[in-house]
Amino acid sequence: MKTRMLALLLALLCVLSFVACDTPDSDGDPTGTAVETEEETTEEPVIINEDTLVLAQDKQSEYFIVRAADSTDAEIKAAYDLHSYLSKMTGCRIRIITDDQPETDYELVVGYTNRSPEDQFDEEALGEEGFAIETVGKKLFIAGSDTRGALYGVYTFLDEYLGVRFYASDYEYIPKKPTLALQPIARDTQIPVFEYRDIDFVISRVDNFQTKLKINGVNAPFDASTGGKTDYVGGFVHTFNNLVSPDLYRASHPEYWGMNPDGTPQEGSYVQLCLSNPEVLQIATESVRTLLENNPHTDIISISQNDSGEQLPCMCKNCQAIYDEEGAYSGAIIRFVNAIANEFAADYPDVKFDTLAYRYSRSVCKTKPADNVIVRLCTIECCFSHPLGTCPDVYGKANSDNTIAEDIAAWGEITDNIYVWDYVTNYAESVTIFPNFHTLLPNVKFFADHNVIGVYEEGNYFSDTCDFSELRSYIMAKILWDPYMSEEEYWGHIDDFLRGYYGRGWKSIRAYIDLAQDLVKDIHFGIYDRAAIALYKSEIVGSNRNELPESLTLDMIKNYKSTDWTPYLWYYRAAEPSPLVTEGYKLFDEAMAQADEDQLLRLEKLRLQIDFLYSYTLYKNYGRDFIYDNIEQLLLNFFKKHPDGQNVPKEEQNAYIRTIRQYCADAYLAKYEEFNRTLCTSAIWHGIDMMYEGCYSMSERKENMVFASVPREW
């Protein structure tokens, strides 16, 4: 009787459920608060007809958010985040209920619930990460799995249908909608092309933000509430030393590691294993067994070569015989990994084993990888100025006669399990722009077209940067989810980000990006090209050395410490910055003049990339040799041509030249040092602590840094 009365009471409450803005939700706040943002926007005309779903109006709503009674943490977060963002948009707190409560006509259904007929959604086809969004009558369904599917569906609905933007961990755009009306949605089904999608920038790892970008890789602190992630156990990459420990075996069994053709051991900390040695295989297999037994929820185990640069693999007779049979060094790796993968295939059918086709092992072999083996190719040698497959690689470090594009295609002919380790930044000059925005989409499309099922985009993983790291994270997430978007859609996403993140002057920032790309359109560059590439080169301009400045007098020379030498400092020659610097400063000034306080702070950080570029030009103008040449030529011509100068004895002339050029070199080099010191301080303040991969921390070394050289040499 009590149960029946409770049901009737709940039904009555549902009928009278025009929920006011201060109505609490039933789940509380189990997952934290969404990022607070500026939300001012002009309300667009709202069209309401009989088919329209009016989700909220004047801080009231007829709707409930419905989740399954046995929801996982991820489904609870999906429902709550929908509630939270709708509340911020409308001022109305739409109540969350579970599907064991009475059904109403006005529901926003999250995940798989009893509100759907069994055949409404193909759960197997949608998988863990796919989702479907559709309206039926006055109900909205966001259907997806209890891991990440429902979450991804909610974030996509907020983005694509309601105008919320997840730009960066420090700023989300949430429009104000006093009347939130939704027109009917025919089923929108989205299933990712790539099963594994990873972006590695420092700023993209913050606060589980990658979940909102539909990224599932290893480089974010995902937990149960975000549906977990693709989990590597035992190391992400370069794991040979993890599986066969040098500390345990190197001294007693040097034969376990790479040999030279004459039988002597190869030297170094990251020598490769001898993969033809059966004892090595046995030890590695037992290491993998231990990892699997201790980590029952493992997704992937990496069995991959050490990162030993140019060093070749083991060249003993047995390994060499395998290379000859396979036609490639990768053959020994694939045989080795296949043996381990086959050992555990039956007991761990959901686990995959990942290895590299990298540098010496990039060429395809004859042996096919096992069905549970992933081959990950690395684009480290390729040109990033032009799309894959359109030009040769720029570095000859791979032991392959093919380009990286040809090798990806070749591996795609023998396996369906290809991952790619891709690069989207300049590792030699990480604080200056890497002008590769025009290759990002076509390259990811190329991966999708050639059996690639997982992509890791390595960015500035070692430090924050002023090279559009927020934009790169945002746009890379978009194209990893949908690599077949059009160029128009791609650049539309970029423009939308620039507008939202940098403000009304965003077109000036887009013009800066376009300028940088245009300057390198005929240049091939890779990920280790420094600021010396043509984009950053300063033009050395020579002046007419026969013209003598009329303003220079003998008294000024005699009283050189009281003279302003700036007008004469580049008498003989000068370095003019590249158009990217001169035009870049103008464009940033235009953008910053229209920015609000927060946008201005972001633009100040972004603008540092031009300051770093400009420092290279200033070094040429303020460097000791440059000033020596200019002052020496200036004074030589004065003593040769000026009547007062001609009367100065030769020995005295030489003394003035030596003294004044030294004085100017010291004085103006100090100006250059001050510019660099200020630049370093600003960079550290904005969280930029490393200028390139492998460099020292600027914040830790600032007091001992030498600012009389170009930034890379501080």
XYZ file of C-alpha atoms in Angstrom:
714
model
C 0.000 0.000 0.000
C 2.835 2.354 0.907
C 4.581 1.573 -2.389
C 1.435 2.367 -4.381
C 0.885 5.652 -2.519
C 4.525 6.629 -3.145
C 4.150 5.928 -6.871
C 0.976 8.057 -7.033
C 2.725 10.870 -5.207
C 5.679 10.771 -7.617
C 3.324 10.819 -10.601
C 1.548 13.874 -9.181
C 4.880 15.620 -8.674
C 5.830 14.904 -12.289
C 2.600 16.445 -13.570
C 3.234 19.550 -11.484
C 6.908 19.699 -12.373
C 7.433 23.172 -13.763
C 10.790 23.378 -11.985
C 11.939 26.765 -10.668
C 15.564 27.870 -10.970
C 16.315 27.208 -7.296
C 15.059 23.614 -7.282
C 17.880 21.299 -6.162
C 18.868 18.315 -8.285
C 18.521 14.883 -6.768
C 22.098 13.809 -7.383
C 23.761 16.822 -5.824
C 27.185 17.616 -7.267
C 29.166 14.369 -7.369
C 31.756 15.411 -9.910
C 32.776 18.990 -9.209
C 31.782 22.313 -10.710
C 32.164 23.213 -14.370
C 34.519 26.051 -15.275
C 33.023 29.478 -14.695
C 33.194 31.648 -17.791
C 32.027 34.894 -19.241
C 28.653 34.225 -20.762
C 27.389 37.506 -22.187
C 25.784 37.066 -25.579
C 23.094 38.633 -27.691
C 19.950 36.530 -27.623
C 19.023 35.413 -31.125
C 15.365 35.323 -32.146
C 13.805 32.131 -30.809
C 11.531 30.192 -33.138
C 8.918 28.137 -31.322
C 6.354 25.974 -33.045
C 4.432 22.844 -32.105
C 7.472 20.608 -32.717
C 9.919 22.740 -30.745
C 11.326 21.404 -27.479
C 11.343 24.349 -25.061
C 13.904 23.117 -22.550
C 13.676 26.198 -20.361
C 12.011 29.609 -20.410
C 12.117 32.409 -17.866
C 14.049 30.183 -15.431
C 11.387 27.459 -15.522
C 11.228 24.069 -17.206
C 8.890 21.138 -17.639
C 11.803 18.815 -18.226
C 13.606 16.181 -16.202
C 17.060 14.779 -16.916
C 16.796 10.995 -16.752
C 19.634 8.558 -16.106
C 19.652 4.831 -15.342
C 19.045 3.825 -11.744
C 22.228 1.738 -11.822
C 24.321 4.429 -13.503
C 28.099 4.253 -13.475
C 30.144 7.197 -12.241
C 30.582 8.302 -15.859
C 26.817 8.283 -16.517
C 26.188 10.233 -13.335
C 28.750 12.806 -14.470
C 27.155 12.966 -17.931
C 23.732 13.693 -16.411
C 25.087 16.181 -13.914
C 27.215 18.042 -16.495
C 24.167 18.381 -18.732
C 22.258 19.742 -15.742
C 25.099 22.103 -14.812
C 25.609 23.638 -18.244
C 21.869 24.032 -18.851
C 21.631 25.768 -15.494
C 24.387 28.204 -16.421
C 22.763 28.884 -19.776
C 19.210 29.409 -18.548
C 19.300 30.052 -14.802
C 17.045 27.021 -14.371
C 18.177 23.927 -12.475
C 16.534 21.026 -14.295
C 16.056 18.156 -11.900
C 17.828 14.811 -12.401
C 15.833 11.631 -11.798
C 16.526 7.945 -12.370
C 14.649 5.680 -14.728
C 12.959 3.779 -11.892
C 10.807 6.879 -11.359
C 7.590 7.465 -13.344
C 8.011 8.466 -16.976
C 6.890 11.892 -18.219
C 6.459 13.435 -21.670
C 9.285 15.930 -21.133
C 12.604 14.196 -20.591
C 16.260 14.590 -21.495
C 17.423 10.976 -21.432
C 21.151 10.362 -20.883
C 22.678 6.962 -21.605
C 20.833 3.673 -22.010
C 17.688 3.569 -19.900
C 14.291 1.861 -19.794
C 12.900 4.910 -21.607
C 14.047 3.402 -24.918
C 12.676 0.338 -26.680
C 15.278 -2.419 -26.933
C 15.790 -1.835 -30.642
C 15.979 1.973 -30.559
C 19.790 2.071 -30.395
C 22.362 -0.420 -31.639
C 24.564 -0.546 -28.554
C 27.046 -2.946 -30.147
C 27.555 -0.681 -33.164
C 27.958 2.426 -31.003
C 30.558 0.657 -28.868
C 32.186 2.295 -25.859
C 32.571 5.730 -27.421
C 29.927 6.188 -30.080
C 26.634 7.884 -29.341
C 23.327 8.869 -30.916
C 21.410 12.100 -30.388
C 17.788 12.366 -31.454
C 14.419 13.745 -30.439
C 11.239 11.691 -30.270
C 8.192 13.834 -29.621
C 9.140 16.139 -26.795
C 11.927 13.891 -25.552
C 15.629 14.212 -26.231
C 17.763 11.073 -26.216
C 21.556 11.180 -25.795
C 22.353 7.482 -26.023
C 25.784 6.045 -25.391
C 27.694 3.559 -23.296
C 28.184 3.741 -19.547
C 31.922 4.327 -20.024
C 32.481 7.257 -22.387
C 29.644 7.149 -24.931
C 27.041 9.032 -22.869
C 29.647 11.576 -21.734
C 30.802 12.254 -25.281
C 27.190 12.536 -26.402
C 26.410 15.165 -23.752
C 29.472 17.261 -24.597
C 28.738 17.030 -28.313
C 25.098 18.020 -27.769
C 26.166 21.051 -25.739
C 28.691 22.038 -28.387
C 26.983 21.317 -31.690
C 23.370 22.021 -30.735
C 23.499 24.569 -27.917
C 26.624 26.598 -28.743
C 28.748 25.786 -25.693
C 32.467 25.786 -26.541
C 35.129 23.819 -24.684
C 38.016 25.964 -25.880
C 40.586 25.282 -23.183
C 40.906 24.239 -19.563
C 41.019 27.920 -18.571
C 38.072 29.106 -20.670
C 34.772 27.672 -21.810
C 32.134 29.721 -23.598
C 28.610 29.242 -22.244
C 25.954 31.377 -23.971
C 23.114 32.866 -21.979
C 19.740 31.537 -23.209
C 16.745 32.844 -21.200
C 14.638 30.835 -23.645
C 16.325 27.602 -24.613
C 14.473 26.078 -27.557
C 15.536 23.019 -29.486
C 14.220 22.094 -32.893
C 13.631 18.398 -33.666
C 16.820 16.389 -34.271
C 16.863 13.531 -36.725
C 19.158 10.840 -35.415
C 22.762 12.076 -35.252
C 25.030 9.051 -34.854
C 28.722 9.587 -34.275
C 31.281 6.787 -33.961
C 34.981 7.676 -33.841
C 37.217 6.650 -36.736
C 40.175 6.124 -34.399
C 39.848 3.892 -31.348
C 42.762 5.681 -29.675
C 43.078 9.489 -29.745
C 45.739 11.250 -27.730
C 47.026 14.830 -27.542
C 50.050 15.661 -25.421
C 50.330 19.328 -24.506
C 50.927 20.435 -20.928
C 47.798 22.574 -20.984
C 45.612 19.708 -22.261
C 46.273 17.520 -19.226
C 44.523 19.816 -16.753
C 41.408 18.800 -14.796
C 40.237 15.974 -17.067
C 39.553 18.593 -19.741
C 40.430 16.136 -22.523
C 37.212 14.240 -21.855
C 35.248 17.231 -23.129
C 37.352 17.108 -26.306
C 36.594 13.365 -26.682
C 40.245 12.395 -26.164
C 40.886 9.011 -24.543
C 44.689 8.734 -24.388
C 47.148 8.197 -21.594
C 48.104 11.818 -20.969
C 45.295 13.061 -18.758
C 44.291 12.175 -15.186
C 41.132 10.333 -16.184
C 39.225 8.376 -13.554
C 35.996 6.397 -13.284
C 33.872 9.540 -13.545
C 35.340 10.292 -16.977
C 34.970 6.746 -18.232
C 38.618 5.865 -17.901
C 41.045 5.915 -20.819
C 43.171 3.730 -23.042
C 45.530 2.379 -20.415
C 49.111 1.354 -21.143
C 50.639 -0.813 -18.424
C 54.373 -1.228 -17.880
C 55.393 1.870 -19.801
C 54.006 3.900 -22.664
C 56.864 3.381 -25.126
C 60.549 2.300 -25.379
C 60.046 -0.559 -22.915
C 62.757 -3.127 -23.732
C 64.731 -2.121 -20.626
C 61.559 -2.402 -18.529
C 60.981 -5.961 -19.694
C 64.590 -7.138 -19.481
C 66.330 -5.096 -16.810
C 69.924 -4.021 -17.522
C 70.468 -3.697 -13.779
C 69.685 -7.386 -13.323
C 71.214 -8.922 -16.413
C 73.635 -6.624 -18.267
C 76.765 -7.519 -16.301
C 76.132 -11.269 -16.167
C 74.556 -11.656 -19.621
C 75.917 -9.088 -22.082
C 74.716 -11.393 -24.875
C 71.138 -10.370 -24.060
C 71.836 -6.984 -25.655
C 72.861 -5.833 -29.084
C 76.093 -7.050 -30.587
C 78.295 -5.594 -33.291
C 78.942 -7.726 -36.378
C 82.332 -8.770 -34.899
C 80.655 -10.130 -31.760
C 81.601 -7.291 -29.428
C 78.867 -5.704 -27.293
C 77.306 -2.460 -28.445
C 77.802 0.421 -26.026
C 75.276 2.765 -24.448
C 72.438 2.888 -21.932
C 69.712 2.166 -24.484
C 71.191 -0.609 -26.591
C 68.514 -2.825 -28.119
C 67.846 -6.376 -27.004
C 69.103 -9.391 -28.913
C 65.713 -10.578 -30.108
C 66.948 -13.908 -31.466
C 68.066 -15.042 -28.001
C 65.443 -17.434 -26.550
C 66.355 -16.485 -22.972
C 65.558 -12.839 -23.727
C 62.149 -13.883 -25.057
C 61.522 -15.988 -21.928
C 62.427 -13.139 -19.537
C 60.333 -10.613 -21.459
C 57.380 -13.021 -21.549
C 57.499 -13.495 -17.783
C 57.704 -9.725 -17.269
C 54.565 -9.325 -19.363
C 52.854 -12.113 -17.418
C 53.531 -10.286 -14.160
C 52.142 -7.047 -15.582
C 48.953 -8.755 -16.716
C 48.415 -10.584 -13.444
C 48.900 -7.394 -11.424
C 46.805 -5.194 -13.716
C 43.605 -7.050 -14.684
C 42.129 -4.039 -16.527
C 45.045 -3.566 -18.894
C 44.236 -2.325 -22.411
C 47.685 -2.299 -24.012
C 51.189 -3.461 -23.117
C 54.074 -1.884 -24.990
C 56.858 -4.172 -26.170
C 58.948 -1.633 -28.000
C 62.530 -0.817 -28.864
C 64.605 1.571 -26.803
C 64.958 5.158 -27.964
C 68.575 4.832 -29.031
C 68.694 7.386 -31.823
C 70.948 6.368 -34.690
C 72.064 3.080 -33.141
C 71.274 -0.079 -35.090
C 69.697 -3.209 -33.574
C 71.620 -6.298 -32.577
C 73.865 -7.383 -35.467
C 74.778 -10.868 -34.244
C 74.646 -13.705 -36.774
C 71.293 -15.051 -35.611
C 69.592 -11.638 -35.700
C 71.189 -10.879 -39.064
C 69.755 -14.100 -40.444
C 66.263 -12.956 -39.422
C 66.784 -9.577 -41.079
C 67.838 -11.307 -44.279
C 64.783 -13.570 -44.246
C 62.392 -10.720 -43.460
C 63.959 -8.089 -45.694
C 63.820 -5.555 -42.833
C 65.051 -5.010 -39.282
C 61.424 -4.888 -38.149
C 61.115 -8.620 -38.830
C 62.940 -9.563 -35.627
C 60.713 -7.242 -33.609
C 57.473 -8.560 -35.078
C 58.496 -12.187 -34.525
C 59.442 -11.375 -30.926
C 56.242 -9.449 -30.155
C 54.065 -12.016 -31.951
C 55.492 -14.767 -29.736
C 54.557 -12.890 -26.574
C 51.170 -11.789 -27.922
C 50.264 -15.356 -28.910
C 51.248 -16.606 -25.451
C 48.548 -14.475 -23.823
C 45.901 -14.239 -26.559
C 43.596 -16.895 -25.093
C 43.702 -15.791 -21.451
C 43.658 -12.039 -22.194
C 41.572 -11.666 -25.358
C 40.967 -7.914 -24.842
C 44.614 -6.970 -24.373
C 46.713 -5.704 -27.271
C 50.486 -5.580 -27.547
C 52.015 -2.444 -28.987
C 55.380 -2.114 -30.728
C 57.177 0.510 -32.801
C 58.112 0.835 -36.455
C 60.570 3.607 -35.706
C 63.831 4.794 -37.208
C 65.736 1.585 -38.074
C 62.588 -0.574 -37.801
C 60.278 1.563 -39.963
C 60.354 -0.603 -43.090
C 57.713 -3.299 -43.366
C 58.760 -6.940 -42.949
C 57.317 -10.146 -44.392
C 55.850 -11.597 -41.195
C 52.354 -10.290 -40.479
C 51.750 -8.916 -36.994
C 49.401 -11.069 -34.906
C 45.790 -9.929 -34.648
C 46.415 -8.613 -31.123
C 49.575 -6.695 -32.073
C 49.601 -2.959 -32.798
C 52.338 -1.502 -34.989
C 53.005 2.140 -34.243
C 54.823 4.181 -36.884
C 56.447 7.535 -36.080
C 56.493 10.556 -38.382
C 59.725 11.919 -36.906
C 61.543 12.130 -40.248
C 58.851 13.694 -42.394
C 58.248 17.161 -43.782
C 55.606 19.098 -41.866
C 55.348 21.951 -44.313
C 53.429 19.841 -46.826
C 50.875 17.028 -46.514
C 52.108 13.458 -46.192
C 52.798 11.771 -49.493
C 53.463 14.996 -51.397
C 57.205 15.399 -50.760
C 60.247 13.480 -49.460
C 61.113 13.160 -45.784
C 63.422 15.909 -44.545
C 65.553 13.735 -42.251
C 67.306 10.592 -43.420
C 67.277 8.830 -40.066
C 65.004 5.951 -40.979
C 66.496 2.777 -42.398
C 63.979 2.848 -45.234
C 64.008 3.497 -48.942
C 60.451 4.812 -48.654
C 58.931 7.991 -47.321
C 56.969 7.731 -44.089
C 53.780 7.925 -46.159
C 54.860 4.942 -48.254
C 55.808 2.951 -45.156
C 52.454 3.622 -43.498
C 50.722 2.423 -46.645
C 52.950 -0.676 -46.802
C 52.190 -1.680 -43.207
C 48.521 -1.071 -43.917
C 48.652 -3.858 -46.490
C 49.561 -6.507 -43.891
C 47.775 -5.326 -40.727
C 44.633 -3.489 -39.676
C 46.154 -2.497 -36.318
C 48.266 0.581 -37.006
C 48.851 3.423 -34.598
C 50.789 6.570 -35.469
C 53.012 8.653 -33.222
C 52.707 12.061 -34.862
C 54.362 15.390 -34.036
C 52.770 18.845 -34.070
C 55.434 21.187 -32.721
C 59.023 22.294 -33.247
C 61.249 20.579 -30.698
C 64.251 22.803 -31.402
C 62.378 26.128 -31.136
C 59.223 25.393 -29.175
C 58.552 29.020 -28.251
C 58.236 30.202 -31.860
C 55.427 29.423 -34.259
C 55.477 26.050 -36.003
C 53.576 26.934 -39.194
C 51.976 23.571 -39.895
C 48.264 24.309 -39.509
C 47.695 23.646 -43.206
C 48.990 20.056 -42.904
C 47.190 18.886 -39.759
C 43.902 17.882 -41.385
C 45.277 16.246 -44.568
C 47.805 14.262 -42.527
C 45.167 12.864 -40.166
C 42.962 12.089 -43.184
C 45.918 10.186 -44.637
C 46.164 8.117 -41.462
C 42.457 7.295 -41.571
C 42.722 6.252 -45.215
C 45.550 3.788 -44.520
C 44.250 1.476 -41.782
C 45.458 3.651 -38.908
C 43.187 3.155 -35.890
C 45.035 5.161 -33.254
C 46.887 8.483 -33.259
C 49.091 10.049 -30.599
C 49.796 13.724 -31.293
C 52.919 14.728 -29.405
C 53.076 18.442 -28.725
C 54.909 20.452 -26.094
C 54.645 17.769 -23.452
C 57.626 19.202 -21.537
C 56.483 22.793 -20.944
C 53.683 25.176 -21.734
C 54.390 27.278 -24.787
C 53.336 30.431 -26.600
C 52.927 28.579 -29.913
C 49.108 28.263 -29.981
C 49.096 25.229 -27.693
C 45.461 25.829 -26.710
C 44.363 26.091 -30.338
C 46.401 23.040 -31.323
C 44.799 20.926 -28.596
C 41.323 22.096 -29.587
C 41.648 21.605 -33.341
C 43.588 18.332 -33.098
C 40.790 16.907 -30.931
C 38.255 17.947 -33.556
C 40.041 16.255 -36.440
C 40.958 13.129 -34.472
C 37.231 12.664 -33.880
C 36.286 13.553 -37.456
C 39.258 13.304 -39.857
C 36.951 13.575 -42.866
C 35.659 17.055 -42.137
C 36.007 19.498 -45.019
C 38.680 22.176 -45.238
C 35.909 24.715 -44.763
C 34.798 23.029 -41.543
C 38.393 22.771 -40.347
C 39.199 26.450 -40.808
C 35.762 27.300 -39.449
C 36.685 25.563 -36.181
C 39.978 27.480 -36.072
C 38.240 30.805 -36.686
C 35.632 29.980 -34.061
C 38.370 29.259 -31.514
C 40.308 32.432 -32.326
C 37.128 34.503 -32.043
C 36.088 32.940 -28.754
C 39.490 32.724 -27.087
C 41.182 35.928 -28.261
C 38.242 38.257 -28.808
C 37.039 40.734 -31.395
C 40.466 41.217 -32.948
C 40.736 37.531 -33.828
C 41.027 38.175 -37.560
C 44.422 39.773 -36.980
C 45.629 36.578 -35.296
C 44.286 34.517 -38.185
C 46.167 36.846 -40.567
C 49.347 36.193 -38.564
C 48.888 32.418 -38.923
C 48.242 32.794 -42.650
C 51.332 34.974 -43.059
C 53.564 32.444 -41.303
C 52.273 29.618 -43.468
C 52.624 31.638 -46.652
C 56.277 32.430 -45.850
C 57.172 28.717 -45.709
C 54.954 27.363 -48.473
C 57.977 26.538 -50.665
C 60.211 25.310 -47.836
C 60.538 21.780 -46.462
C 60.951 21.712 -42.690
C 60.870 19.113 -39.959
C 60.411 19.113 -36.219
C 64.042 19.954 -35.394
C 64.573 22.948 -37.673
C 65.616 25.948 -35.618
C 64.961 29.622 -36.104
C 67.472 29.694 -38.948
C 64.874 28.456 -41.440
C 63.737 31.097 -43.902
C 60.668 31.982 -41.881
C 62.852 33.461 -39.162
C 65.852 34.711 -41.127
C 66.757 38.349 -40.746
C 67.757 40.175 -43.880
C 71.173 41.809 -43.665
C 70.934 45.231 -45.265
C 74.097 47.130 -46.231
C 74.116 50.942 -46.297
C 76.067 53.312 -48.528
C 79.352 53.331 -46.648
C 80.553 56.372 -48.645
C 77.967 58.638 -47.043
C 79.142 60.312 -43.860
C 76.509 61.407 -41.324
C 76.563 65.204 -41.179
C 75.599 65.226 -37.503
C 78.734 63.425 -36.334
C 81.421 65.795 -34.985
C 84.882 65.465 -33.531
C 83.623 66.748 -30.173
C 81.126 63.893 -30.080
C 83.964 61.449 -30.672
C 86.129 63.006 -27.989
C 83.202 62.988 -25.535
C 82.006 59.556 -26.623
C 80.497 58.640 -23.255
C 78.079 61.565 -23.528
C 77.122 60.764 -27.116
C 74.012 58.857 -28.151
C 75.441 56.406 -30.648
C 72.080 54.865 -31.555
C 71.634 56.821 -34.843
C 75.060 55.592 -36.000
C 74.989 52.073 -34.631
C 74.081 50.404 -37.918
C 75.993 52.690 -40.241
C 77.656 49.884 -42.191
C 75.061 47.145 -42.092
C 71.905 46.181 -40.218
C 69.707 43.153 -39.692
C 66.063 43.709 -40.537
C 63.560 41.290 -38.975
C 61.513 38.966 -41.110
C 58.028 40.063 -42.238
C 56.618 37.687 -39.647
C 58.090 39.887 -36.914
C 57.342 43.316 -38.366
C 53.849 42.440 -39.559
C 53.261 40.187 -36.572
C 53.730 43.016 -34.085
C 51.250 45.160 -36.026
C 48.678 42.376 -36.151
C 48.996 41.641 -32.448
C 48.653 45.340 -31.640
C 45.386 45.350 -33.594
C 44.076 42.285 -31.751
C 45.139 43.490 -28.313
C 43.482 46.869 -28.810
C 40.099 45.080 -28.985
C 40.598 42.520 -26.202
C 39.051 42.399 -22.768
C 41.193 41.818 -19.695
C 41.284 38.008 -19.921
C 41.760 37.982 -23.682
C 44.568 40.502 -23.346
C 46.387 38.183 -20.963
C 46.106 35.318 -23.453
C 47.341 37.526 -26.283
C 50.280 38.722 -24.220
C 51.339 35.117 -23.737
C 50.856 34.321 -27.427
C 52.779 37.428 -28.513
C 55.901 36.185 -26.741
C 56.572 33.987 -29.763
C 57.313 37.118 -31.803
C 59.564 38.483 -29.048
C 61.563 35.246 -29.166
C 61.859 35.556 -32.946
C 62.842 39.196 -32.680
C 65.598 38.334 -30.227
C 67.431 36.537 -33.029
C 67.374 39.694 -35.126
C 68.439 41.858 -32.200
C 71.401 39.595 -31.576
C 72.734 40.410 -35.004
C 72.274 44.125 -34.468
C 73.564 44.254 -30.890
C 76.102 41.454 -31.060
C 79.697 42.487 -30.402
C 81.028 41.691 -33.885
C 78.164 43.517 -35.570
C 78.720 46.670 -33.515
C 82.489 46.464 -33.951
C 82.093 46.461 -37.748
C 79.601 49.333 -37.791
C 81.467 51.661 -35.424
C 84.823 50.916 -37.041
C 83.537 51.744 -40.547
C 81.806 54.870 -39.266
C 84.926 56.270 -37.590
C 87.282 55.250 -40.397
C 85.155 57.221 -42.859
C 84.953 60.165 -40.471
C 88.711 60.395 -40.102
C 89.129 59.931 -43.826
C 86.520 62.420 -45.086
C 85.666 64.930 -42.391
C 88.035 67.954 -42.303
C 88.268 67.822 -38.510
C 88.861 64.106 -38.609
C 91.657 64.325 -41.157
C 93.704 66.452 -38.747
C 93.676 63.757 -36.053
C 96.967 61.808 -35.926
C 96.721 58.192 -37.096
C 97.661 56.725 -33.749
C 94.993 58.818 -32.022
C 92.422 57.778 -34.651
C 93.127 54.102 -33.962
C 92.820 54.706 -30.232
C 89.405 56.321 -30.661
C 88.244 53.479 -32.898
C 89.287 50.791 -30.402
C 87.881 52.615 -27.401
C 84.558 53.705 -28.897
C 83.721 50.417 -30.553
C 84.409 48.612 -27.265
C 82.307 51.150 -25.374
C 79.391 50.794 -27.814
C 79.618 47.016 -27.863
C 79.409 46.882 -24.078
C 76.660 49.500 -23.800
C 74.373 48.173 -26.494
C 74.930 44.523 -25.704
C 73.609 45.429 -22.260
C 70.433 46.713 -23.947
C 70.076 43.369 -25.725
C 70.637 41.527 -22.455
C 67.913 43.586 -20.805
C 65.487 42.739 -23.615
C 66.230 39.047 -23.148
C 66.040 39.215 -19.373
C 62.624 40.843 -19.562
C 61.507 38.289 -22.151
C 62.628 35.416 -19.925
C 60.809 36.891 -16.915
C 57.604 37.308 -18.941
C 57.813 33.776 -20.297
C 58.232 32.270 -16.842
C 55.367 34.384 -15.499
C 53.122 32.975 -18.244
C 54.143 29.409 -17.364
C 56.630 28.922 -20.207
C 59.635 27.285 -18.583
C 61.468 25.441 -21.382
C 62.327 26.735 -24.841
C 62.963 23.400 -26.505
C 62.907 19.686 -25.789
C 65.585 18.662 -23.321
C 66.620 22.152 -22.207
C 66.994 23.288 -18.611
C 64.208 24.888 -16.615
C 64.375 28.670 -17.006
C 62.773 29.303 -13.623
C 65.396 27.159 -11.906
C 68.357 28.631 -13.789
C 67.311 32.255 -14.289
C 69.837 33.717 -11.853
C 72.669 31.957 -13.684
C 71.471 32.469 -17.239
C 73.573 34.455 -19.716
C 71.388 36.791 -21.761
C 74.063 38.057 -24.150
C 73.214 35.380 -26.708
C 70.172 34.129 -28.612
C 67.418 32.548 -26.490
C 68.376 28.983 -27.275
C 71.814 29.599 -25.720
C 70.688 31.332 -22.527
